[in-house]
Coordinates of C-alpha atoms in Angstrom, one line a residue:
Chain N
M1 CA -107.4 8.4 43.9
R2 CA -104.2 8.0 45.1
K3 CA -103.6 4.8 43.0
I4 CA -104.2 6.1 39.7
L5 CA -102.3 9.2 40.1
S6 CA -99.0 7.4 40.8
V7 CA -100.2 5.4 37.7
L8 CA -100.1 8.8 36.2
I9 CA -97.4 9.5 37.0
V10 CA -95.4 6.5 36.2
F11 CA -96.5 6.9 32.6
V12 CA -95.5 10.2 32.4
I13 CA -92.0 9.1 33.6
S14 CA -92.0 6.1 30.9
F15 CA -92.7 8.3 28.2
S16 CA -90.6 11.1 28.8
A17 CA -87.5 8.3 29.1
R18 CA -88.5 7.4 25.9
A19 CA -89.0 10.3 24.0
E20 CA -85.4 10.9 25.3
L21 CA -83.8 7.8 24.0
S22 CA -85.9 6.2 21.0
I23 CA -83.8 5.4 18.0
Q24 CA -85.2 6.5 14.7
I25 CA -84.4 4.8 11.7
T26 CA -83.8 7.1 9.4
Q27 CA -82.8 5.0 5.9
G28 CA -83.5 1.5 5.6
I29 CA -82.2 -1.0 2.9
D30 CA -85.1 -2.4 0.3
N31 CA -84.8 -6.3 0.9
P32 CA -83.9 -6.5 4.8
I33 CA -84.1 -10.4 5.9
P34 CA -87.1 -11.1 7.2
I35 CA -86.7 -12.2 10.7
A36 CA -90.0 -13.7 13.4
V37 CA -89.1 -13.0 17.2
V38 CA -91.6 -13.8 19.2
P39 CA -92.6 -12.3 22.8
F40 CA -90.2 -14.2 25.0
S41 CA -92.8 -15.9 28.0
W42 CA -92.3 -15.1 31.9
D43 CA -93.2 -17.5 34.3
G44 CA -92.9 -15.0 37.5
A45 CA -94.8 -12.2 39.1
G46 CA -95.3 -8.4 37.4
V47 CA -93.8 -7.1 33.8
L48 CA -90.3 -7.2 33.7
S49 CA -88.2 -4.1 33.3
E50 CA -87.0 -5.1 30.1
D51 CA -88.6 -7.2 26.8
V52 CA -85.9 -9.1 25.7
A53 CA -87.3 -9.7 22.3
D54 CA -88.3 -5.9 22.3
V55 CA -84.6 -5.4 22.3
V56 CA -83.4 -8.2 20.1
V57 CA -85.6 -6.4 17.3
G58 CA -84.5 -3.0 18.3
D59 CA -80.9 -4.2 17.7
L60 CA -81.7 -6.1 14.5
E61 CA -83.7 -3.9 12.9
Q62 CA -80.9 -0.6 13.4
V63 CA -78.6 -1.9 11.3
G64 CA -80.8 -2.0 8.8
E65 CA -80.6 -5.7 7.6
F66 CA -83.3 -7.2 9.3
R67 CA -86.6 -6.7 9.4
A68 CA -88.7 -7.7 12.2
L69 CA -92.3 -10.1 12.2
S70 CA -94.8 -7.9 14.0
P71 CA -96.2 -10.2 17.2
G72 CA -99.6 -9.2 15.8
N73 CA -99.2 -11.1 12.7
M74 CA -98.0 -14.2 14.0
L75 CA -99.8 -17.4 13.7
S76 CA -98.6 -18.5 17.0
M77 CA -96.4 -18.2 19.4
P78 CA -94.2 -20.9 20.8
S79 CA -91.8 -20.2 23.0
E80 CA -89.6 -23.5 22.3
A81 CA -88.6 -26.0 20.0
S82 CA -91.4 -28.1 20.5
E83 CA -94.2 -25.5 19.9
V84 CA -92.6 -24.3 16.7
F85 CA -94.6 -25.4 13.0
Y86 CA -91.8 -24.2 10.5
N87 CA -94.7 -24.1 8.3
D88 CA -96.8 -21.0 10.2
W89 CA -93.3 -18.9 9.1
R90 CA -93.0 -20.2 6.2
T91 CA -96.2 -18.9 4.9
L92 CA -95.5 -15.7 6.6
A93 CA -92.3 -15.2 4.3
Q94 CA -89.9 -15.6 7.6
D95 CA -86.3 -16.5 7.0
Y96 CA -85.7 -16.6 10.5
L97 CA -87.6 -17.9 14.1
L98 CA -86.1 -16.6 17.8
V99 CA -88.0 -18.2 20.6
G100 CA -87.4 -18.0 24.1
T101 CA -88.4 -18.1 27.7
I102 CA -88.1 -16.4 31.2
N103 CA -87.4 -18.4 34.1
R104 CA -86.6 -17.1 38.1
A105 CA -84.1 -19.1 38.9
P106 CA -84.7 -21.3 41.5
G107 CA -83.8 -20.1 44.9
S108 CA -82.2 -16.9 43.9
Q109 CA -83.1 -13.8 42.4
L110 CA -81.9 -14.2 39.1
V111 CA -83.8 -15.0 36.4
Q112 CA -82.9 -17.0 33.6
V113 CA -83.4 -16.8 29.8
Q114 CA -83.7 -19.6 27.4
Y115 CA -83.4 -18.7 23.5
E116 CA -83.4 -21.1 20.5
F117 CA -83.0 -19.6 16.6
F118 CA -84.2 -21.6 14.2
D119 CA -83.7 -21.0 9.7
V120 CA -87.1 -21.8 8.5
N121 CA -86.1 -22.9 4.8
R122 CA -83.8 -25.6 6.1
E123 CA -86.0 -26.6 9.2
L124 CA -83.0 -26.3 11.4
K125 CA -82.4 -25.3 15.2
L126 CA -79.3 -23.1 14.3
A127 CA -78.1 -22.0 18.2
G128 CA -80.1 -22.3 21.6
E129 CA -78.7 -22.0 25.1
V130 CA -79.7 -20.6 29.0
L131 CA -78.4 -17.2 29.8
T132 CA -78.4 -16.3 33.3
G133 CA -78.1 -12.8 34.9
S134 CA -80.0 -10.1 37.5
V135 CA -83.2 -8.5 36.1
A136 CA -80.7 -5.7 35.7
Q137 CA -78.4 -7.5 33.0
L138 CA -81.9 -8.3 30.8
R139 CA -81.1 -5.6 28.1
D140 CA -77.4 -7.3 28.4
I141 CA -78.8 -10.7 27.6
G142 CA -80.8 -9.0 24.4
H143 CA -78.0 -7.8 23.2
E144 CA -75.9 -11.2 24.1
I145 CA -79.0 -12.7 21.9
S146 CA -78.4 -10.2 19.4
N147 CA -74.8 -10.9 18.7
I148 CA -75.3 -14.6 18.5
V149 CA -78.4 -14.2 15.8
Y150 CA -76.2 -11.7 13.6
E151 CA -73.3 -13.7 13.6
L152 CA -74.9 -16.6 12.4
V153 CA -77.0 -14.9 9.8
T154 CA -74.4 -12.5 8.5
G155 CA -70.7 -14.1 9.1
T156 CA -69.8 -10.9 10.9
R157 CA -69.6 -10.7 14.9
G158 CA -72.3 -8.5 16.3
A159 CA -71.4 -5.6 18.1
F160 CA -74.7 -5.0 19.9
D161 CA -73.0 -5.1 23.6
T162 CA -70.2 -2.4 23.0
Q163 CA -70.6 1.2 24.1
I164 CA -70.4 5.0 23.1
L165 CA -68.4 8.3 24.6
Y166 CA -69.7 11.6 23.5
V167 CA -69.6 14.8 24.4
V168 CA -73.1 17.1 25.4
A169 CA -72.7 20.8 25.7
E170 CA -75.3 22.3 27.0
N171 CA -75.8 26.6 26.5
E172 CA -78.1 28.8 27.8
G173 CA -78.3 31.7 25.5
T174 CA -75.3 32.0 23.7
E175 CA -73.5 30.8 26.9
Y176 CA -72.1 27.3 26.7
N177 CA -72.0 26.5 30.7
N178 CA -72.1 23.0 31.3
F179 CA -70.0 20.2 29.0
R180 CA -70.6 16.5 30.4
L181 CA -68.7 13.2 28.6
E182 CA -71.1 10.6 28.8
K183 CA -71.0 6.7 28.1
A184 CA -73.9 4.9 26.9
D185 CA -74.7 1.3 25.0
Y186 CA -74.5 1.7 21.1
D187 CA -78.1 2.7 20.8
G188 CA -78.2 5.5 23.3
Q189 CA -79.6 3.8 26.6
R190 CA -78.6 3.9 29.5
P191 CA -76.2 7.2 30.3
Q192 CA -74.2 7.6 32.3
V193 CA -72.0 11.1 33.0
L194 CA -68.3 10.3 33.4
L195 CA -67.1 14.1 33.8
E196 CA -69.3 17.2 33.9
S197 CA -67.6 20.7 33.8
G198 CA -68.1 24.4 33.3
E199 CA -65.7 23.8 30.9
P200 CA -65.4 22.1 27.3
I201 CA -64.4 18.6 27.2
M202 CA -63.1 17.4 23.3
S203 CA -61.7 14.5 22.1
P204 CA -63.1 11.3 24.0
S205 CA -61.4 8.1 23.3
W206 CA -61.4 4.9 24.9
S207 CA -58.4 2.1 25.6
P208 CA -57.8 -0.9 24.1
D209 CA -59.0 -2.8 26.8
G210 CA -62.4 -0.6 27.3
Q211 CA -61.4 0.1 30.8
D212 CA -60.4 3.5 30.4
V213 CA -61.3 6.5 28.6
A214 CA -58.4 9.8 27.8
Y215 CA -59.8 13.2 26.8
V216 CA -59.4 16.6 26.6
S217 CA -60.7 19.1 29.4
F218 CA -60.2 22.7 29.7
E219 CA -61.2 22.4 33.5
T220 CA -57.7 24.3 34.9
D221 CA -58.6 26.9 31.8
L222 CA -56.2 25.1 29.6
P223 CA -56.4 22.1 27.2
R224 CA -54.6 19.3 29.7
I225 CA -55.0 15.4 28.6
Y226 CA -56.3 12.9 31.3
I227 CA -56.8 9.2 32.0
Q228 CA -59.8 8.7 33.7
N229 CA -61.0 4.6 34.7
I230 CA -64.3 4.0 33.7
A231 CA -65.2 1.4 36.9
S232 CA -63.2 3.1 39.7
G233 CA -63.4 7.3 38.4
Q234 CA -59.8 7.8 39.2
R235 CA -58.4 10.1 36.7
R236 CA -55.3 11.7 36.4
Q237 CA -53.8 14.4 34.2
I238 CA -51.5 13.6 31.5
T239 CA -50.2 16.0 30.2
N240 CA -49.1 20.0 31.4
F241 CA -47.4 21.0 28.1
P242 CA -47.6 24.8 27.4
N243 CA -50.1 25.8 24.4
I244 CA -52.7 22.6 22.9
N245 CA -52.2 19.1 24.3
S246 CA -55.1 17.3 22.3
S247 CA -56.6 14.2 20.7
P248 CA -55.5 11.7 23.1
V249 CA -55.0 8.4 21.2
W250 CA -54.0 5.2 22.6
S251 CA -52.1 2.5 20.2
P252 CA -53.5 -0.6 19.8
D253 CA -51.6 -2.9 22.1
G254 CA -52.4 0.3 24.9
S255 CA -49.1 0.8 26.0
M256 CA -48.7 4.0 24.1
L257 CA -50.6 7.4 23.9
A258 CA -50.8 10.3 20.4
M259 CA -51.4 13.4 21.1
V260 CA -51.2 16.8 19.8
L261 CA -49.1 19.3 20.9
S262 CA -48.3 22.8 20.0
K263 CA -45.4 23.3 22.5
D264 CA -43.1 23.8 19.9
G265 CA -44.5 26.7 18.2
S266 CA -47.5 24.6 15.3
P267 CA -48.9 21.5 16.6
D268 CA -47.1 18.3 15.8
I269 CA -48.1 14.7 16.7
Y270 CA -46.6 13.5 20.0
V271 CA -46.2 9.6 21.0
Q272 CA -46.2 8.9 24.8
N273 CA -45.2 5.5 26.2
L274 CA -47.9 5.4 29.3
N275 CA -45.3 3.0 30.7
T276 CA -41.8 5.3 30.9
N277 CA -43.5 8.6 30.0
E278 CA -41.3 8.9 27.4
L279 CA -42.5 11.2 24.3
I280 CA -41.6 10.7 20.9
R281 CA -42.3 13.7 18.4
V282 CA -43.7 12.4 15.2
T283 CA -43.9 15.1 12.4
D284 CA -41.9 17.8 12.8
H285 CA -43.7 20.9 10.5
P286 CA -44.5 24.5 10.8
A287 CA -48.3 23.7 9.3
I288 CA -51.0 22.3 11.6
D289 CA -50.5 18.4 12.0
T290 CA -53.8 17.2 14.3
E291 CA -56.0 14.6 14.5
P292 CA -53.7 11.1 14.7
S293 CA -55.3 7.5 14.9
W294 CA -53.3 4.5 14.3
S295 CA -52.0 1.9 11.6
T296 CA -53.7 -1.2 12.4
D297 CA -50.2 -2.7 13.1
G298 CA -49.7 0.2 15.8
R299 CA -46.1 0.8 13.9
S300 CA -47.4 4.6 12.1
I301 CA -49.9 7.1 12.4
V302 CA -52.4 8.9 9.9
F303 CA -52.7 12.4 10.9
M304 CA -54.2 15.7 9.4
S305 CA -52.3 18.4 8.0
D306 CA -52.6 21.6 6.4
R307 CA -49.0 21.8 5.1
T308 CA -50.3 22.6 1.3
G309 CA -52.5 25.1 2.6
Q310 CA -55.5 22.9 3.3
P311 CA -56.1 20.5 4.8
Q312 CA -55.5 16.6 3.8
I313 CA -54.3 13.2 5.3
Y314 CA -51.1 11.5 5.3
Q315 CA -48.9 8.9 7.1
M316 CA -46.1 8.4 8.9
A317 CA -44.1 5.8 11.0
I318 CA -43.4 6.2 14.0
G319 CA -39.5 7.1 14.1
A320 CA -39.5 8.2 10.4
A321 CA -37.6 11.0 8.7
S322 CA -39.9 13.9 8.5
Y323 CA -39.1 13.3 4.3
E324 CA -41.0 9.9 4.9
V325 CA -44.6 11.0 4.7
E326 CA -46.7 9.5 3.1
R327 CA -49.8 12.1 1.6
L328 CA -52.8 9.6 1.4
T329 CA -55.4 12.2 -0.2
Y330 CA -55.6 14.4 -3.1
D331 CA -58.3 14.7 -4.7
C332 CA -60.5 16.6 -2.1
F333 CA -60.4 20.5 -0.9
Q334 CA -60.2 19.2 2.6
C335 CA -59.7 15.9 3.6
M336 CA -59.7 15.8 7.6
K337 CA -59.7 13.3 11.1
G338 CA -58.9 10.0 9.1
A339 CA -58.3 6.9 10.5
F340 CA -58.7 2.6 8.9
L341 CA -61.3 0.4 9.6
P342 CA -60.4 -3.1 11.0
D343 CA -59.7 -4.0 7.2
G344 CA -56.9 -1.5 7.4
V345 CA -57.0 -0.4 3.8
N346 CA -60.2 1.7 3.7
L347 CA -59.8 5.0 5.4
V348 CA -62.9 7.0 7.2
H349 CA -62.3 10.3 6.7
V350 CA -64.5 13.8 6.6
R351 CA -64.3 14.8 3.0
R352 CA -64.2 18.4 1.6
E353 CA -65.0 17.5 -2.1
T354 CA -64.5 21.2 -3.5
R355 CA -64.7 25.0 -1.8
Q356 CA -68.5 24.4 -2.2
S357 CA -69.3 20.7 -0.7
Q358 CA -70.8 20.1 2.4
Y359 CA -68.4 17.9 4.7
Q360 CA -69.0 14.5 4.3
I361 CA -68.3 11.1 5.9
S362 CA -66.7 9.4 3.6
I363 CA -64.1 6.0 3.0
L364 CA -61.1 6.0 0.7
N365 CA -59.8 2.8 -0.2
I366 CA -56.3 3.5 -0.4
E367 CA -55.5 0.6 -3.1
T368 CA -57.9 1.0 -5.4
L369 CA -57.9 4.6 -4.7
R370 CA -62.3 4.5 -4.8
V371 CA -63.9 7.0 -2.7
I372 CA -67.7 6.4 -1.3
S373 CA -69.4 9.0 0.1
L374 CA -71.6 7.3 2.7
T375 CA -73.7 11.1 4.5
S376 CA -75.1 14.0 3.1
T377 CA -76.7 15.6 5.9
S378 CA -74.8 18.8 7.7
L379 CA -71.5 19.1 9.1
D380 CA -71.1 16.1 9.5
E381 CA -68.1 15.1 11.4
S382 CA -65.9 13.1 13.5
P383 CA -67.0 9.5 12.3
S384 CA -65.9 6.6 14.4
V385 CA -66.2 3.4 13.6
A386 CA -67.7 0.3 15.6
P387 CA -65.2 -2.6 16.5
N388 CA -66.8 -4.9 14.1
G389 CA -66.1 -2.4 11.1
S390 CA -70.3 -2.7 10.4
M391 CA -71.1 0.7 11.3
I392 CA -69.5 4.4 11.8
M393 CA -71.3 6.8 14.3
Y394 CA -70.7 10.4 13.2
A395 CA -71.3 13.7 14.8
T396 CA -74.4 15.9 12.3
K397 CA -77.0 19.0 12.8
F398 CA -80.1 18.5 13.2
D399 CA -82.4 21.4 14.0
G400 CA -79.9 23.2 15.1
R401 CA -78.8 20.9 17.6
G402 CA -75.8 18.2 17.8
V403 CA -77.1 14.7 17.0
L404 CA -75.5 11.5 17.0
D405 CA -76.2 9.5 13.8
A406 CA -74.9 6.4 12.7
V407 CA -74.6 5.1 9.1
S408 CA -73.8 1.4 7.9
I409 CA -70.3 1.2 5.9
D410 CA -72.2 0.6 2.7
G411 CA -73.9 3.8 3.1
R412 CA -77.4 2.0 3.4
V413 CA -78.4 2.3 6.5
K414 CA -78.6 5.4 8.9
F415 CA -80.4 6.0 12.2
R416 CA -80.3 8.5 14.8
L417 CA -79.3 8.6 18.4
P418 CA -82.1 11.6 19.6
S419 CA -81.0 13.2 23.0
S420 CA -83.3 15.3 24.9
R421 CA -81.1 18.3 26.1
G422 CA -78.1 19.9 24.8
D423 CA -75.8 19.6 21.8
V424 CA -74.4 16.0 21.4
R425 CA -70.9 15.4 19.8
E426 CA -67.8 13.6 19.6
P427 CA -69.1 10.0 19.8
A428 CA -66.0 7.3 20.2
W429 CA -67.2 3.4 19.5
S430 CA -65.8 1.0 22.2
P431 CA -63.6 -1.8 21.4
F432 CA -65.4 -5.7 22.2
F433 CA -65.2 -5.5 25.7
N434 CA -64.1 -9.4 25.9
Chain M
M1 CA -39.4 46.9 45.6
L2 CA -41.9 49.5 45.3
K3 CA -39.2 52.2 44.3
Q4 CA -38.0 49.4 41.7
R5 CA -41.1 49.1 40.1
N6 CA -41.8 52.5 40.4
Q7 CA -38.9 53.0 38.2
I8 CA -39.8 50.8 36.1
F9 CA -43.5 52.5 35.7
K10 CA -41.7 55.8 35.3
L11 CA -39.6 54.4 32.1
G12 CA -42.7 52.6 30.4
A13 CA -44.7 56.1 31.0
V14 CA -41.2 58.1 29.2
L15 CA -41.4 54.4 26.9
F16 CA -44.9 55.4 25.5
A17 CA -44.6 58.9 25.2
L18 CA -41.8 58.5 22.6
I19 CA -43.2 55.7 21.0
T20 CA -46.9 57.9 20.5
L21 CA -45.0 60.7 19.4
V22 CA -42.7 58.9 17.1
A23 CA -46.0 57.2 15.6
C24 CA -47.6 60.8 15.4
S25 CA -44.9 62.1 13.3
S26 CA -45.2 59.4 11.4
T27 CA -48.8 59.3 10.4
S28 CA -51.2 61.6 8.1
E29 CA -54.1 61.2 10.8
S30 CA -52.6 64.5 13.2
D31 CA -55.0 66.5 11.3
D32 CA -57.8 64.9 12.7
A33 CA -56.1 65.0 16.1
M34 CA -55.7 68.5 15.4
D35 CA -60.0 69.0 14.6
A36 CA -60.9 67.1 17.1
S37 CA -58.7 68.5 20.0
Q38 CA -61.6 71.6 19.9
G39 CA -64.1 69.4 22.2
S40 CA -64.1 69.6 25.2
S41 CA -63.1 65.7 26.1
T42 CA -59.8 66.7 26.6
S43 CA -60.1 67.3 30.2
N44 CA -61.7 63.6 31.1
S45 CA -58.1 62.0 30.3
S46 CA -56.9 60.3 33.6
S47 CA -54.3 58.2 32.0
A48 CA -51.8 57.0 34.4
Q49 CA -49.5 58.9 31.8
S50 CA -50.9 62.4 31.9
S51 CA -47.7 63.6 34.0
A52 CA -45.3 62.7 31.5
A53 CA -47.5 64.0 28.4
S54 CA -49.5 66.5 29.5
T55 CA -46.6 68.6 28.1
S56 CA -48.5 68.7 24.5
G57 CA -52.2 68.7 23.7
Q58 CA -51.3 66.7 20.6
L59 CA -49.9 63.8 22.5
T60 CA -53.1 64.2 25.2
Q61 CA -55.5 63.6 22.1
E62 CA -53.1 60.7 20.9
Q63 CA -53.6 59.0 24.4
I64 CA -57.6 59.8 24.0
R65 CA -57.4 57.5 21.0
A66 CA -55.1 54.7 22.6
Q67 CA -58.1 54.8 24.7
N68 CA -60.5 54.2 22.8
A69 CA -58.5 52.0 21.2
I70 CA -58.5 49.1 23.0
Q71 CA -61.9 49.6 24.6
Q72 CA -62.2 47.0 21.4
T73 CA -60.6 43.8 22.5
V74 CA -62.3 41.1 20.3
F75 CA -61.0 41.1 16.3
Y76 CA -62.4 39.6 13.5
F77 CA -60.7 36.8 10.7
D78 CA -62.0 36.2 7.5
F79 CA -63.2 31.9 7.1
D80 CA -59.8 29.5 6.5
V81 CA -57.7 32.7 7.3
A82 CA -55.6 32.7 10.0
E83 CA -54.6 37.0 9.7
F84 CA -56.3 39.5 11.7
Q85 CA -58.2 41.9 9.5
A86 CA -55.6 45.5 8.0
E87 CA -58.3 47.6 9.7
D88 CA -57.4 46.0 12.8
R89 CA -53.9 47.1 12.8
Q90 CA -53.6 50.3 14.6
T91 CA -56.1 49.0 17.1
L92 CA -53.8 46.5 18.0
V93 CA -50.9 48.7 17.9
Y94 CA -52.2 50.7 20.5
H95 CA -52.8 47.6 22.5
A96 CA -49.2 46.6 22.4
R97 CA -48.1 50.0 23.4
D98 CA -50.6 49.9 26.8
L99 CA -48.5 46.4 27.2
A100 CA -45.4 47.8 27.0
A101 CA -46.7 51.4 29.0
N102 CA -47.8 48.9 31.9
P103 CA -45.5 46.2 31.9
N104 CA -47.2 44.4 34.7
K105 CA -50.6 43.9 32.8
R106 CA -50.9 40.7 31.9
V107 CA -54.0 39.5 29.5
R108 CA -55.0 36.0 27.3
L109 CA -55.5 35.9 24.2
E110 CA -58.5 33.5 23.2
G111 CA -58.6 32.0 20.0
H112 CA -61.8 30.7 18.4
A113 CA -63.2 29.5 14.9
D114 CA -66.2 28.4 13.5
E115 CA -67.9 25.6 13.8
R116 CA -67.5 24.3 9.8
G117 CA -64.1 22.0 9.6
T118 CA -63.3 19.4 12.0
R119 CA -62.7 19.9 15.9
E120 CA -59.4 19.4 16.3
Y121 CA -58.4 21.3 13.5
N122 CA -60.5 24.4 14.5
L123 CA -58.9 24.2 18.2
A124 CA -55.7 24.7 16.1
L125 CA -56.5 27.0 13.8
G126 CA -57.9 29.3 17.2
E127 CA -54.4 28.6 17.8
R128 CA -53.2 30.1 14.8
R129 CA -54.7 32.8 15.0
A130 CA -54.2 34.2 18.8
N131 CA -50.5 33.8 17.4
G132 CA -50.8 35.8 14.8
I133 CA -51.7 38.2 17.2
M134 CA -49.4 37.7 20.0
N135 CA -46.6 38.1 17.7
F136 CA -47.7 41.6 16.2
L137 CA -48.3 42.4 19.9
I138 CA -44.4 41.6 20.5
V139 CA -43.1 43.5 17.7
N140 CA -44.7 46.5 18.7
G141 CA -43.5 46.4 22.5
A142 CA -45.8 43.8 24.4
S143 CA -43.3 41.3 25.9
R144 CA -43.5 37.8 25.3
S145 CA -44.3 37.3 29.8
Q146 CA -47.5 39.7 29.4
L147 CA -49.2 37.4 26.8
E148 CA -50.9 33.8 27.7
V149 CA -52.3 32.5 24.3
V150 CA -55.1 29.6 24.4
S151 CA -57.5 28.3 21.8
Y152 CA -61.0 27.3 23.0
G153 CA -61.7 26.2 18.7
E154 CA -65.2 26.0 17.7
E155 CA -66.0 24.6 21.8
R156 CA -67.5 28.8 22.8
P157 CA -69.2 30.3 20.0
A158 CA -70.1 34.0 20.6
A159 CA -73.5 33.1 18.5
T160 CA -75.1 30.5 18.1
G161 CA -76.7 29.5 14.4
S162 CA -75.4 27.4 11.5
N163 CA -75.0 30.8 9.1
D164 CA -72.5 32.9 7.9
Q165 CA -73.8 35.6 10.4
A166 CA -73.4 33.6 13.2
Y167 CA -69.8 32.5 11.7
S168 CA -68.1 35.6 10.9
R169 CA -69.0 36.1 14.6
N170 CA -67.2 32.8 16.2
R171 CA -63.9 33.5 14.0
R172 CA -62.4 35.3 16.6
V173 CA -59.7 36.3 18.9
E174 CA -61.0 38.0 22.5
I175 CA -57.5 40.0 24.5
V176 CA -59.1 39.4 27.6
S177 CA -57.0 41.5 31.0
R178 CA -56.0 39.0 33.8

């Protein structure tokens, strides 16, 4: 009886955890690449806590360019090259095949994951290696295999081992009284609380090496900028100027922090040198200047200003005179929160086409001036680009709650990270960690 | 020290009376005040300035009006607009006079926005709204040192929900005593 009970409890727990974290693919593409990922064999006792093949399938299907064959439809279950019959996979119209084995590393608690990846049509082994880690790292190993597969097929570096920051706000009635800064895998798995407060937390951003985060906390009753080391949890207050201190964003080389200060009357863009603490004023205008981001070369700042009456996006070199500001958006009622993709040409932003329009995550090519709008849900905001430029994560509303969605850069694929409690907002996609 | 504060207080009270006098003579609302003074509410006045003002029934009435007016501490704004609504003007004048009459009083002006538009822009809009009220209070007699402005942007809504009714309640500045 006791045994049955404990099994039941385990079932309930794992069920609720799954409900909290499962990804929902809300829009896929018409002709995804067919790939067979055979469940990896395991020679140890019991069941592993992570199914590595499942992690890979989740990764590849999420970005929408792949469709994995269901194991129930497989004609054979090879786990290494000698067991692979290409004909089985051609019959099933699969272009690619991934197989693997997991073994306990001799004389240790570690496990070895050996995988092999094949091009079915060319009957060619494209990759294969042995990855070693703890059982707790099986997810990371799965993401690493996904990165290799993704890069071999698409030519683009995979970002499956990256992470996200975001803010969760919980309310009792109308009163928001719990704010959390959290970090999770890019797919929302393994969430971790970095800071919890009864006062608002805003604007999380990553240092370029992925070791530190900057954010705004109202914990002193006033918005102030803090930097926190992820590994040690150590944090320090960076600013204490009168009025608004917000929008901290690291320069690409990590030496400077762009920010918004309204100490001189209205919000303006400043850059603080983190080594010397020298503060450089970038914009000087009585209107609202905010939402700084860095150009890819780190020499200029993209920002939003309502100096013409409505928010538009501008760019200005650091140290340039006020009249040298360049306006980047014209044909929208409001264009906000601009940031360049890694290519330095395409500008992701929040666009409200006309006064009557929704807020849409859009991309403007500043050379051709072509605009693509990627989303059409409700109150879409806070776009953050994956470090490989393949996807954009953003905040939206669903069923009256804040949730995080991601959309591929061509708008064809979308997925959602549900959460069980509270409003989730302000995603910040990490850089590559290595 | 205590004596000094007392003097400031007296000065403030006199100032308050003067301003009230000027205000009364310059508005056309004094008829209403006369009508209302027939009621019994005059005796309820327990304001700190009663000794300075009790010589005139009209002034006491004005004090009641002032006391009632400053009970309103939330001021609403139209969408994308930083100026407070015209009907709140007189109430804010009373707040300014109250601050002028009570130099030790400190208030915090908390600016808020609705959820539409980006969070950083809303943080700035909340500050712009609170600054607008701060400047109005200063022009009307409050001291800069009595006022602190903080914007919460869209982070602390008064009403949840994504509809016009919630939005209109969320675009606001709250005057909070410290």
